[in-house]
Amino acid sequence: NAGVTQTPKFRVLKTGQSMTLLCAQDMNHEYMYWYRQDPGMGLRLIHYSVGEGTTAKGEVPDGYNVSRLKKQNFLLGLESAAPSQTSVYFCASSYFLKKVGEQFFGPGTRLTVL
Amino acid sequence: AQSVTQLDSQVPVFEEAPVELRCNYSSSVSVYLFWYVQYPNQGLQLLLKYLSGSTLVKGINGFEAEFNKSQTSFHLRKPSVHISDTAEYFCAVSDKGGSEKLVFGKGTKLTVNP
């Protein structure tokens, strides 16, 4: 099993450009999450999904949109990138109540917005 | 709502010395507690978790943590560290209501020196 994979690994954008980050998991997990990690800030939840076709806002959702059209994929979109969105983005997934709280993380995407 | 405070942002130690990374949490409901480790340029992986039962929890790589409800703490310890333990460590909390959302602390960077 590949676990949780993220595409791309690195990306540089100019202010105002758009992009989509792809997260895929092959563990048949119900829950999926998008976090951003900034120095000294820990991980902050952007959006999450409790199942196919559902999404919900996390702690820092502004400027991001998400979609979960297939159970195994969770997409994070930036419609108009800003320098404040320069960060490392992590996707994670977990079982539905089976292994409480244990989230499995992808390797991250490092995004720079100029 | 829950919150997590990791009291030390950086902890330098010498190889084979003991280490304690401190974590305090705040919550109005019962919680599950976790420690995750992030090695350089990687995603997070679960080190150990407390769900219920014995307050002393053992994890991977010789780490253990003790849940103290009265002090709302969940400190991580290792009796003898190795160079390979150099990483960032995150404490996290989740409420027992089953939302499966994690709230992370800001992290403690452990550096093990020879």
mmCIF file of N, CA and C in Angstrom, chain A residues 55-114:
data_model
loop_
_atom_site.group_PDB
_atom_site.id
_atom_site.type_symbol
_atom_site.label_atom_id
_atom_site.label_comp_id
_atom_site.label_asym_id
_atom_site.label_seq_id
_atom_site.Cartn_x
_atom_site.Cartn_y
_atom_site.Cartn_z
ATOM 1 N N THR A 55 -17.758 17.982 2.845
ATOM 2 C CA THR A 55 -16.606 18.742 3.299
ATOM 3 C C THR A 55 -17.039 19.680 4.417
ATOM 4 N N ALA A 56 -16.061 20.113 5.223
ATOM 5 C CA ALA A 56 -16.356 21.026 6.324
ATOM 6 C C ALA A 56 -15.153 21.909 6.567
ATOM 7 N N LYS A 57 -15.404 23.090 7.133
ATOM 8 C CA LYS A 57 -14.328 24.030 7.393
ATOM 9 C C LYS A 57 -13.593 23.671 8.668
ATOM 10 N N GLY A 58 -12.292 23.932 8.630
ATOM 11 C CA GLY A 58 -11.479 23.773 9.815
ATOM 12 C C GLY A 58 -11.178 25.109 10.454
ATOM 13 N N GLU A 59 -9.982 25.225 10.983
ATOM 14 C CA GLU A 59 -9.590 26.418 11.734
ATOM 15 C C GLU A 59 -9.237 27.599 10.830
ATOM 16 N N VAL A 60 -8.620 27.321 9.666
ATOM 17 C CA VAL A 60 -8.151 28.395 8.789
ATOM 18 C C VAL A 60 -8.599 28.161 7.344
ATOM 19 N N PRO A 61 -9.899 28.227 7.049
ATOM 20 C CA PRO A 61 -10.407 27.860 5.717
ATOM 21 C C PRO A 61 -10.349 28.955 4.651
ATOM 22 N N ASP A 62 -10.152 30.215 5.077
ATOM 23 C CA ASP A 62 -10.259 31.319 4.118
ATOM 24 C C ASP A 62 -9.199 31.239 3.035
ATOM 25 N N GLY A 63 -9.662 31.401 1.782
ATOM 26 C CA GLY A 63 -8.743 31.392 0.647
ATOM 27 C C GLY A 63 -8.555 30.009 0.041
ATOM 28 N N TYR A 64 -9.209 29.006 0.605
ATOM 29 C CA TYR A 64 -9.075 27.626 0.132
ATOM 30 C C TYR A 64 -10.451 27.032 -0.163
ATOM 31 N N ASN A 65 -10.503 26.130 -1.127
ATOM 32 C CA ASN A 65 -11.702 25.329 -1.339
ATOM 33 C C ASN A 65 -11.289 23.873 -1.489
ATOM 34 N N VAL A 66 -12.210 22.966 -1.219
ATOM 35 C CA VAL A 66 -11.901 21.540 -1.271
ATOM 36 C C VAL A 66 -13.036 20.789 -1.949
ATOM 37 N N SER A 67 -12.702 19.595 -2.418
ATOM 38 C CA SER A 67 -13.731 18.714 -2.958
ATOM 39 C C SER A 67 -13.343 17.272 -2.685
ATOM 40 N N ARG A 68 -14.356 16.438 -2.461
ATOM 41 C CA ARG A 68 -14.163 15.001 -2.187
ATOM 42 C C ARG A 68 -15.173 14.259 -3.062
ATOM 43 N N LEU A 69 -14.875 14.182 -4.336
ATOM 44 C CA LEU A 69 -15.780 13.524 -5.289
ATOM 45 C C LEU A 69 -15.647 12.012 -5.225
ATOM 46 N N LYS A 70 -14.457 11.534 -4.861
ATOM 47 C CA LYS A 70 -14.228 10.112 -4.703
ATOM 48 C C LYS A 70 -13.700 9.865 -3.303
ATOM 49 N N LYS A 71 -14.020 8.733 -2.731
ATOM 50 C CA LYS A 71 -13.622 8.438 -1.362
ATOM 51 C C LYS A 71 -12.110 8.511 -1.187
ATOM 52 N N GLN A 72 -11.370 8.116 -2.188
ATOM 53 C CA GLN A 72 -9.929 8.017 -2.013
ATOM 54 C C GLN A 72 -9.191 9.319 -2.288
ATOM 55 N N ASN A 73 -9.885 10.334 -2.799
ATOM 56 C CA ASN A 73 -9.203 11.575 -3.170
ATOM 57 C C ASN A 73 -9.779 12.780 -2.440
ATOM 58 N N PHE A 74 -8.892 13.714 -2.102
ATOM 59 C CA PHE A 74 -9.322 14.944 -1.443
ATOM 60 C C PHE A 74 -8.490 16.072 -2.053
ATOM 61 N N LEU A 75 -9.145 16.998 -2.738
ATOM 62 C CA LEU A 75 -8.456 18.056 -3.457
ATOM 63 C C LEU A 75 -8.531 19.371 -2.683
ATOM 64 N N LEU A 76 -7.413 20.084 -2.668
ATOM 65 C CA LEU A 76 -7.354 21.406 -2.048
ATOM 66 C C LEU A 76 -7.046 22.424 -3.129
ATOM 67 N N GLY A 77 -7.913 23.428 -3.269
ATOM 68 C CA GLY A 77 -7.729 24.439 -4.296
ATOM 69 C C GLY A 77 -7.431 25.809 -3.728
ATOM 70 N N LEU A 78 -6.548 26.519 -4.427
ATOM 71 C CA LEU A 78 -6.291 27.923 -4.135
ATOM 72 C C LEU A 78 -6.717 28.684 -5.375
ATOM 73 N N GLU A 79 -7.754 29.509 -5.264
ATOM 74 C CA GLU A 79 -8.287 30.195 -6.445
ATOM 75 C C GLU A 79 -7.428 31.381 -6.851
ATOM 76 N N SER A 80 -6.897 32.116 -5.877
ATOM 77 C CA SER A 80 -6.077 33.290 -6.144
ATOM 78 C C SER A 80 -5.006 33.356 -5.066
ATOM 79 N N ALA A 81 -3.873 32.760 -5.361
ATOM 80 C CA ALA A 81 -2.836 32.575 -4.337
ATOM 81 C C ALA A 81 -2.293 33.908 -3.818
ATOM 82 N N ALA A 82 -1.992 33.914 -2.525
ATOM 83 C CA ALA A 82 -1.411 35.084 -1.867
ATOM 84 C C ALA A 82 -0.137 34.664 -1.150
ATOM 85 N N PRO A 83 0.818 35.588 -0.961
ATOM 86 C CA PRO A 83 2.060 35.231 -0.254
ATOM 87 C C PRO A 83 1.820 34.622 1.124
ATOM 88 N N SER A 84 0.709 34.993 1.780
ATOM 89 C CA SER A 84 0.398 34.433 3.096
ATOM 90 C C SER A 84 0.079 32.936 3.035
ATOM 91 N N GLN A 85 -0.121 32.421 1.838
ATOM 92 C CA GLN A 85 -0.402 30.992 1.683
ATOM 93 C C GLN A 85 0.869 30.178 1.424
ATOM 94 N N THR A 86 2.004 30.831 1.456
ATOM 95 C CA THR A 86 3.281 30.118 1.427
ATOM 96 C C THR A 86 3.361 29.260 2.680
ATOM 97 N N SER A 87 3.511 27.958 2.491
ATOM 98 C CA SER A 87 3.434 27.035 3.616
ATOM 99 C C SER A 87 3.767 25.634 3.137
ATOM 100 N N VAL A 88 3.815 24.709 4.089
ATOM 101 C CA VAL A 88 3.871 23.291 3.752
ATOM 102 C C VAL A 88 2.493 22.709 4.054
ATOM 103 N N TYR A 89 1.929 22.048 3.066
ATOM 104 C CA TYR A 89 0.572 21.513 3.192
ATOM 105 C C TYR A 89 0.627 19.994 3.359
ATOM 106 N N PHE A 90 -0.092 19.521 4.368
ATOM 107 C CA PHE A 90 -0.144 18.095 4.630
ATOM 108 C C PHE A 90 -1.576 17.607 4.515
ATOM 109 N N CYS A 91 -1.706 16.463 3.897
ATOM 110 C CA CYS A 91 -2.969 15.760 3.848
ATOM 111 C C CYS A 91 -2.887 14.588 4.826
ATOM 112 N N ALA A 92 -4.023 14.232 5.401
ATOM 113 C CA ALA A 92 -4.066 13.092 6.304
ATOM 114 C C ALA A 92 -5.398 12.371 6.127
ATOM 115 N N SER A 93 -5.438 11.119 6.560
ATOM 116 C CA SER A 93 -6.687 10.363 6.508
ATOM 117 C C SER A 93 -6.793 9.489 7.748
ATOM 118 N N SER A 94 -8.020 9.069 8.061
ATOM 119 C CA SER A 94 -8.205 8.187 9.213
ATOM 120 C C SER A 94 -9.441 7.322 9.031
ATOM 121 N N TYR A 95 -9.468 6.227 9.793
ATOM 122 C CA TYR A 95 -10.642 5.359 9.823
ATOM 123 C C TYR A 95 -11.813 6.063 10.469
ATOM 124 N N PHE A 96 -12.988 5.568 10.192
ATOM 125 C CA PHE A 96 -14.194 6.066 10.837
ATOM 126 C C PHE A 96 -14.358 5.376 12.179
ATOM 127 N N LEU A 97 -13.911 6.031 13.240
ATOM 128 C CA LEU A 97 -14.086 5.604 14.627
ATOM 129 C C LEU A 97 -13.382 4.293 14.970
ATOM 130 N N LYS A 98 -12.693 3.691 14.035
ATOM 131 C CA LYS A 98 -12.075 2.399 14.323
ATOM 132 C C LYS A 98 -10.754 2.571 15.066
ATOM 133 N N LYS A 99 -9.952 3.487 14.626
ATOM 134 C CA LYS A 99 -8.686 3.765 15.314
ATOM 135 C C LYS A 99 -8.728 5.238 15.695
ATOM 136 N N VAL A 100 -9.349 5.494 16.805
ATOM 137 C CA VAL A 100 -9.709 6.861 17.159
ATOM 138 C C VAL A 100 -8.510 7.782 17.144
ATOM 139 N N GLY A 101 -8.620 8.800 16.336
ATOM 140 C CA GLY A 101 -7.623 9.859 16.334
ATOM 141 C C GLY A 101 -6.377 9.573 15.567
ATOM 142 N N GLU A 102 -6.139 8.310 15.213
ATOM 143 C CA GLU A 102 -4.888 8.039 14.510
ATOM 144 C C GLU A 102 -5.047 8.462 13.071
ATOM 145 N N GLN A 103 -4.363 9.512 12.721
ATOM 146 C CA GLN A 103 -4.365 10.005 11.359
ATOM 147 C C GLN A 103 -3.060 9.629 10.674
ATOM 148 N N PHE A 104 -3.175 9.280 9.416
ATOM 149 C CA PHE A 104 -2.015 8.903 8.609
ATOM 150 C C PHE A 104 -1.709 10.056 7.667
ATOM 151 N N PHE A 105 -0.464 10.501 7.680
ATOM 152 C CA PHE A 105 -0.095 11.708 6.959
ATOM 153 C C PHE A 105 0.653 11.421 5.673
ATOM 154 N N GLY A 106 0.437 12.288 4.699
ATOM 155 C CA GLY A 106 1.228 12.275 3.478
ATOM 156 C C GLY A 106 2.553 12.980 3.701
ATOM 157 N N PRO A 107 3.428 12.992 2.675
ATOM 158 C CA PRO A 107 4.765 13.566 2.812
ATOM 159 C C PRO A 107 4.810 15.084 2.724
ATOM 160 N N GLY A 108 3.709 15.712 2.322
ATOM 161 C CA GLY A 108 3.660 17.168 2.289
ATOM 162 C C GLY A 108 3.916 17.753 0.909
ATOM 163 N N THR A 109 3.383 18.968 0.720
ATOM 164 C CA THR A 109 3.638 19.776 -0.481
ATOM 165 C C THR A 109 4.152 21.124 -0.020
ATOM 166 N N ARG A 110 5.323 21.490 -0.510
ATOM 167 C CA ARG A 110 5.894 22.791 -0.149
ATOM 168 C C ARG A 110 5.503 23.803 -1.213
ATOM 169 N N LEU A 111 4.702 24.787 -0.828
ATOM 170 C CA LEU A 111 4.195 25.800 -1.745
ATOM 171 C C LEU A 111 4.790 27.156 -1.415
ATOM 172 N N THR A 112 5.324 27.808 -2.432
ATOM 173 C CA THR A 112 5.835 29.173 -2.298
ATOM 174 C C THR A 112 5.035 30.080 -3.214
ATOM 175 N N VAL A 113 4.510 31.167 -2.660
ATOM 176 C CA VAL A 113 3.768 32.144 -3.455
ATOM 177 C C VAL A 113 4.572 33.447 -3.466
ATOM 178 N N LEU A 114 4.966 33.844 -4.658
ATOM 179 C CA LEU A 114 5.811 35.045 -4.787
ATOM 180 C C LEU A 114 4.983 36.310 -5.011
#
